[in-house]
mmCIF file of C-alpha atoms in Angstrom:
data_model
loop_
_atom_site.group_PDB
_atom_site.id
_atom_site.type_symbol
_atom_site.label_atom_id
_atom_site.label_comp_id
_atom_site.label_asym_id
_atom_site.label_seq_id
_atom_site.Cartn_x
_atom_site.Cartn_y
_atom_site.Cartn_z
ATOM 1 C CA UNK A 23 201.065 74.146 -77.329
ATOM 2 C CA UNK A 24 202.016 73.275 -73.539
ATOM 3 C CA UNK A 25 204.865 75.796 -73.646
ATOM 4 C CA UNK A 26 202.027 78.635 -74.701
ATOM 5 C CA UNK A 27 199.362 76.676 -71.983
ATOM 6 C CA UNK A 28 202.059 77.172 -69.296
ATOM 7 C CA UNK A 29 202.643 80.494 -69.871
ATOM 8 C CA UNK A 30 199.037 81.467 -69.788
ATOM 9 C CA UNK A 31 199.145 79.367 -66.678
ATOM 10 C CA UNK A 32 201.853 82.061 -65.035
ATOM 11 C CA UNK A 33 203.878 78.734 -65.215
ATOM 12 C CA UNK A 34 207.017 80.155 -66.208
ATOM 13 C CA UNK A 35 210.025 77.765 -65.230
ATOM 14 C CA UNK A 36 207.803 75.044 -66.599
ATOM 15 C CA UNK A 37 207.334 77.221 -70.116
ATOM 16 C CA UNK A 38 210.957 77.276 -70.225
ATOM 17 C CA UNK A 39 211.393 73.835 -70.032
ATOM 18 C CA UNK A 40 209.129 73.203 -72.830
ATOM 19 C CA UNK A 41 210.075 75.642 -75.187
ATOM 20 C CA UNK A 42 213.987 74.446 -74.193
ATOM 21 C CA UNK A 43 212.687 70.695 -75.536
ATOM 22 C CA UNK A 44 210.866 72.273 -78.382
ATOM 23 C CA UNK A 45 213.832 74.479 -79.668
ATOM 24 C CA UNK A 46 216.243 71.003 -79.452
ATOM 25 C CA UNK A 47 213.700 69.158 -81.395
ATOM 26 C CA UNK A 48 212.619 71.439 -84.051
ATOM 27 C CA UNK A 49 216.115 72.512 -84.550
ATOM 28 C CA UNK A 50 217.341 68.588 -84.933
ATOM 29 C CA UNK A 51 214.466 67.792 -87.151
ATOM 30 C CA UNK A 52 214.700 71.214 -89.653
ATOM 31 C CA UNK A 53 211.755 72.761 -88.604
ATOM 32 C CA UNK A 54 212.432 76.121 -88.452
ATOM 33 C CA UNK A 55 209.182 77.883 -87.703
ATOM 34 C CA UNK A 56 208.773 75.846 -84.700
ATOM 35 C CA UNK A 57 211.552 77.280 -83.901
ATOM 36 C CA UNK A 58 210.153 81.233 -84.205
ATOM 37 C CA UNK A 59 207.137 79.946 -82.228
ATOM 38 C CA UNK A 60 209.045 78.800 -79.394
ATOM 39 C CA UNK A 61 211.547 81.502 -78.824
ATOM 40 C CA UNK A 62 208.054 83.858 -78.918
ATOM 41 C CA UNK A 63 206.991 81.637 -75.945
ATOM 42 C CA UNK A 64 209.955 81.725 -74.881
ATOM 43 C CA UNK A 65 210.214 85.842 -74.647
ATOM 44 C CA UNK A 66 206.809 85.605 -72.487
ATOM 45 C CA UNK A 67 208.485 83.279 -70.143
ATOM 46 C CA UNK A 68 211.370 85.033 -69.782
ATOM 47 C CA UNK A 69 209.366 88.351 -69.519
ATOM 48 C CA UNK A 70 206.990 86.456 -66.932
ATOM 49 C CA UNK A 71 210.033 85.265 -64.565
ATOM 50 C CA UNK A 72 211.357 89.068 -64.591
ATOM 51 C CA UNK A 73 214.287 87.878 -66.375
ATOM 52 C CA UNK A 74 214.125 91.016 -68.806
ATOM 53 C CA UNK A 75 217.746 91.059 -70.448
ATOM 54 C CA UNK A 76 217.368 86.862 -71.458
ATOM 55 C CA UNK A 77 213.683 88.046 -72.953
ATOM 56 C CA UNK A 78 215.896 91.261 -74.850
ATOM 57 C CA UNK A 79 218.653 88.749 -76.239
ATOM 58 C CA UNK A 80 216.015 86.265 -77.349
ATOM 59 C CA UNK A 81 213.784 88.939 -78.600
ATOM 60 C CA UNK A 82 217.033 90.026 -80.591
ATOM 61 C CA UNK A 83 217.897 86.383 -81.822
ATOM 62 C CA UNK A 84 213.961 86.112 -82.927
ATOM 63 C CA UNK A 85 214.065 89.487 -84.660
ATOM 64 C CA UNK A 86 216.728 88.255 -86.977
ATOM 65 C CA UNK A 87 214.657 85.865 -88.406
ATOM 66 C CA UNK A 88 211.434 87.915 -88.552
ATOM 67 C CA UNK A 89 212.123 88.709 -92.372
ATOM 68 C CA UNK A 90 211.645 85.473 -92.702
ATOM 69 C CA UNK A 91 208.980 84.876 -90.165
ATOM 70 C CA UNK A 92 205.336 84.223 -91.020
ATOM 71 C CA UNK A 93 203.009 87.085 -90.630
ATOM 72 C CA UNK A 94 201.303 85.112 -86.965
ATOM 73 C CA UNK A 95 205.792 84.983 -85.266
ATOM 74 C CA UNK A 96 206.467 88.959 -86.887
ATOM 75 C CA UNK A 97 202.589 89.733 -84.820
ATOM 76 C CA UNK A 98 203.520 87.722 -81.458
ATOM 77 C CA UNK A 99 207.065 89.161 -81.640
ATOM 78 C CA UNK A 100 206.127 92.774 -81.932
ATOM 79 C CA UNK A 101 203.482 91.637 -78.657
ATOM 80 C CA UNK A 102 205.967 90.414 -76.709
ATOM 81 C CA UNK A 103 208.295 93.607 -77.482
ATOM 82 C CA UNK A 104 205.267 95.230 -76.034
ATOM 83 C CA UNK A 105 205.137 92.631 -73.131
ATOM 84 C CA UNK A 106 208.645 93.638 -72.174
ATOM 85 C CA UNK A 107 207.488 97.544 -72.103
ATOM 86 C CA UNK A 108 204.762 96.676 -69.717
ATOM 87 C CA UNK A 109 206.718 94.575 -67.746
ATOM 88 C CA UNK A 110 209.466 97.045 -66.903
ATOM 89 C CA UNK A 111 206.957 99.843 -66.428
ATOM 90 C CA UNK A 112 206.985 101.644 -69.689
ATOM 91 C CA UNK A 113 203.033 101.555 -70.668
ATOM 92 C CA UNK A 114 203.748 104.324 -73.026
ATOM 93 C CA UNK A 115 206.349 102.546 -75.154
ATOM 94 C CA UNK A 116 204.244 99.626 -75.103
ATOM 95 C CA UNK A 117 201.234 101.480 -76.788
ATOM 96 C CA UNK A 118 203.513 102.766 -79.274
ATOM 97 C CA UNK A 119 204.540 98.964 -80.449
ATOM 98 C CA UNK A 120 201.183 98.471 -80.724
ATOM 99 C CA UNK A 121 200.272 101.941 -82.042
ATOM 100 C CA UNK A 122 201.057 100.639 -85.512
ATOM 101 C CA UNK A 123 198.477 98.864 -87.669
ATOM 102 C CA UNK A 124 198.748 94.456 -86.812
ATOM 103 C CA UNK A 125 200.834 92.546 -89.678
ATOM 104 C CA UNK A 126 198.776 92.551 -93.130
ATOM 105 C CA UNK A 127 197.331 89.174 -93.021
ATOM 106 C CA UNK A 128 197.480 88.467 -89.740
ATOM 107 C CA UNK A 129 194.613 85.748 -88.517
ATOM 108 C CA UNK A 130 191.588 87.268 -87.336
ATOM 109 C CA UNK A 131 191.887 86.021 -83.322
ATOM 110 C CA UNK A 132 195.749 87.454 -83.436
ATOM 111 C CA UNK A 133 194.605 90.662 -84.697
ATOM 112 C CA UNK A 134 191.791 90.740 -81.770
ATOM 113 C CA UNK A 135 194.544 89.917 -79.317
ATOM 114 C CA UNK A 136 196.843 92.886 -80.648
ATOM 115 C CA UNK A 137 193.760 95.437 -80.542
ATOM 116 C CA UNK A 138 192.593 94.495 -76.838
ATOM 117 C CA UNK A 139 196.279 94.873 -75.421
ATOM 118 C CA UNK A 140 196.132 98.155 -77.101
ATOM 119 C CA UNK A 141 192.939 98.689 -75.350
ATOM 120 C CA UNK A 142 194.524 97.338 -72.164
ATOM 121 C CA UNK A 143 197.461 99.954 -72.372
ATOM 122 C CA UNK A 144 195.375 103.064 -73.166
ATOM 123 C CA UNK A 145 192.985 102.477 -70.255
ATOM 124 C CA UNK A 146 195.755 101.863 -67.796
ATOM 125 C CA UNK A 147 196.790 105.203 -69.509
ATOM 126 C CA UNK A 148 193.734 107.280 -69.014
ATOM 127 C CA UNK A 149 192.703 107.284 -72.664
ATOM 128 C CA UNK A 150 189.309 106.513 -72.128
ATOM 129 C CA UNK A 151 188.095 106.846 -75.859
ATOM 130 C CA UNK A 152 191.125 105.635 -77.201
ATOM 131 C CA UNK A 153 190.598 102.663 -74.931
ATOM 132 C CA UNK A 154 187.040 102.306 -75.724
ATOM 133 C CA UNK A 155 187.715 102.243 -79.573
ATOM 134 C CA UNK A 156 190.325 100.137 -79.616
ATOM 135 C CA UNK A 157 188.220 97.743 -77.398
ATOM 136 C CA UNK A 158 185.692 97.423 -79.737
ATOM 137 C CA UNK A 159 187.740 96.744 -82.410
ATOM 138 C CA UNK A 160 188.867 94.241 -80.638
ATOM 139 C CA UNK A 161 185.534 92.636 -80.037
ATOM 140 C CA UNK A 162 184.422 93.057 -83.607
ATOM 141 C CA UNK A 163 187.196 90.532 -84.414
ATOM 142 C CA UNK A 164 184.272 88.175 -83.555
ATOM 143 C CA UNK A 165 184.487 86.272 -79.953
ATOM 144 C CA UNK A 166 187.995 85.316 -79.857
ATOM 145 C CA UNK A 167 189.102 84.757 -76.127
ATOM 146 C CA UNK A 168 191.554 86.708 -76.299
ATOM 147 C CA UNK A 169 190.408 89.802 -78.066
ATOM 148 C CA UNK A 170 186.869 89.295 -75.223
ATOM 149 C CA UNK A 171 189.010 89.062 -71.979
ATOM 150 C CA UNK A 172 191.514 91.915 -72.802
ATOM 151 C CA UNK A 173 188.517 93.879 -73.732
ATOM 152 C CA UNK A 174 187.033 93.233 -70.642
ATOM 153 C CA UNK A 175 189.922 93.896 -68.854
ATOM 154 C CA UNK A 176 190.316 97.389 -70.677
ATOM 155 C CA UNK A 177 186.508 98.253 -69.570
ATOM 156 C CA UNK A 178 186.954 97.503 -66.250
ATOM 157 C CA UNK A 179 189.551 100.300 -65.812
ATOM 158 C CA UNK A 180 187.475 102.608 -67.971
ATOM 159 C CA UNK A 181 184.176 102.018 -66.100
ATOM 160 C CA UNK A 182 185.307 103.941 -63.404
ATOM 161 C CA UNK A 183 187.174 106.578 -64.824
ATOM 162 C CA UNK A 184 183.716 107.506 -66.738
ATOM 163 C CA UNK A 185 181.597 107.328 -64.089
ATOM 164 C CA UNK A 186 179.210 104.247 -65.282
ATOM 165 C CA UNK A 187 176.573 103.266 -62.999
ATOM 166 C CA UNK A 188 178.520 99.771 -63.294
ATOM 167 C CA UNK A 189 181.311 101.246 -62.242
ATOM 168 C CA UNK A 190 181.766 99.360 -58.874
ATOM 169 C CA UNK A 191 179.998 96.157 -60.184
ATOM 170 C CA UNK A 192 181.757 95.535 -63.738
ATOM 171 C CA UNK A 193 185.391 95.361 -62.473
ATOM 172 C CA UNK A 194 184.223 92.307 -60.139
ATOM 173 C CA UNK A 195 182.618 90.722 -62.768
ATOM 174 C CA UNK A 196 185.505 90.547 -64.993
ATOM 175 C CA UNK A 197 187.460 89.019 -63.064
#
């Protein structure tokens, strides 16, 4: 849970460390979903520090075990394939990742996460209704954190581009 704190944290190099400590133990002790958890952390990290082809590799290693994975590591791993788009400045391939429906059974706060990156991408896009639908979705996933903040995020770059009379104000308020 630190690893995934320190990420949200933009605390890379400490991430790292963690999930580095959490891969040695998991691995020593058998527990091999720890292990899927981790390198997903791990792939944000990497992503996070700009160290893109370390995130590909251990994107690759994770992705041969995602037959395997639970439903929440084969969700996060298609996100953080979709991380990597973003990252390296391909919005477009990153909507298309997410274009697909979330993972049958997926829990309801992942699922809300998924649909307000989706939301995130299409705004930065210019797909306003796209944006807006997916956005709601997202919020209808009940008031996950996620799912609210990347919905907010994904109005505040709509706002403007419809020409609310919150335009100027909503953006500031968000963040």
């Amino acid at each position: 849970f630190a690893a995934s704190l320190s990420v949200y944290g933009a605390s890379y190099t400490r991430a790292l460390q963690l999930t580095d400590e959490l891969l040695s133990d998991a691995r020593e002790n058998g527990l091999y979903f720890v292990v899927e958890h981790a390198l997903a952390t791990r792939v944000a990290a990497l992503t996070g520090l700009r160290t893109f082809a370390s995130a590909k590799r251990t994107l690759r290693d994770l992705g041969l075990r995602e037959s395997a994975a639970s439903t929440f590591v084969r969700g996060q791993t298609r996100l953080r394939r979709a991380g990597l788009r973003v990252a390296s400045g391909d919005l477009e391939g990153a909507e298309v990742i997410l274009r697909a429906s979330s993972p049958a059974l997926y829990p309801a706060a992942s699922h809300g996460e998924w649909m307000g990156v989706r939301a995130l991408l299409l705004a930065a896009r210019g797909l306003v209704e796209r944006a807006r639908e997916a956005s709601a979705e997202a919020r209808s996933t009940a008031a996950y954190i996620d799912a609210a903040n990347l919905s907010d995020l994904a109005d505040a770059i709509v706002q403007p581009q419809i020409g609310s009379n919150s335009a100027r104000q909503f953006p500031v308020q968000v963040i």
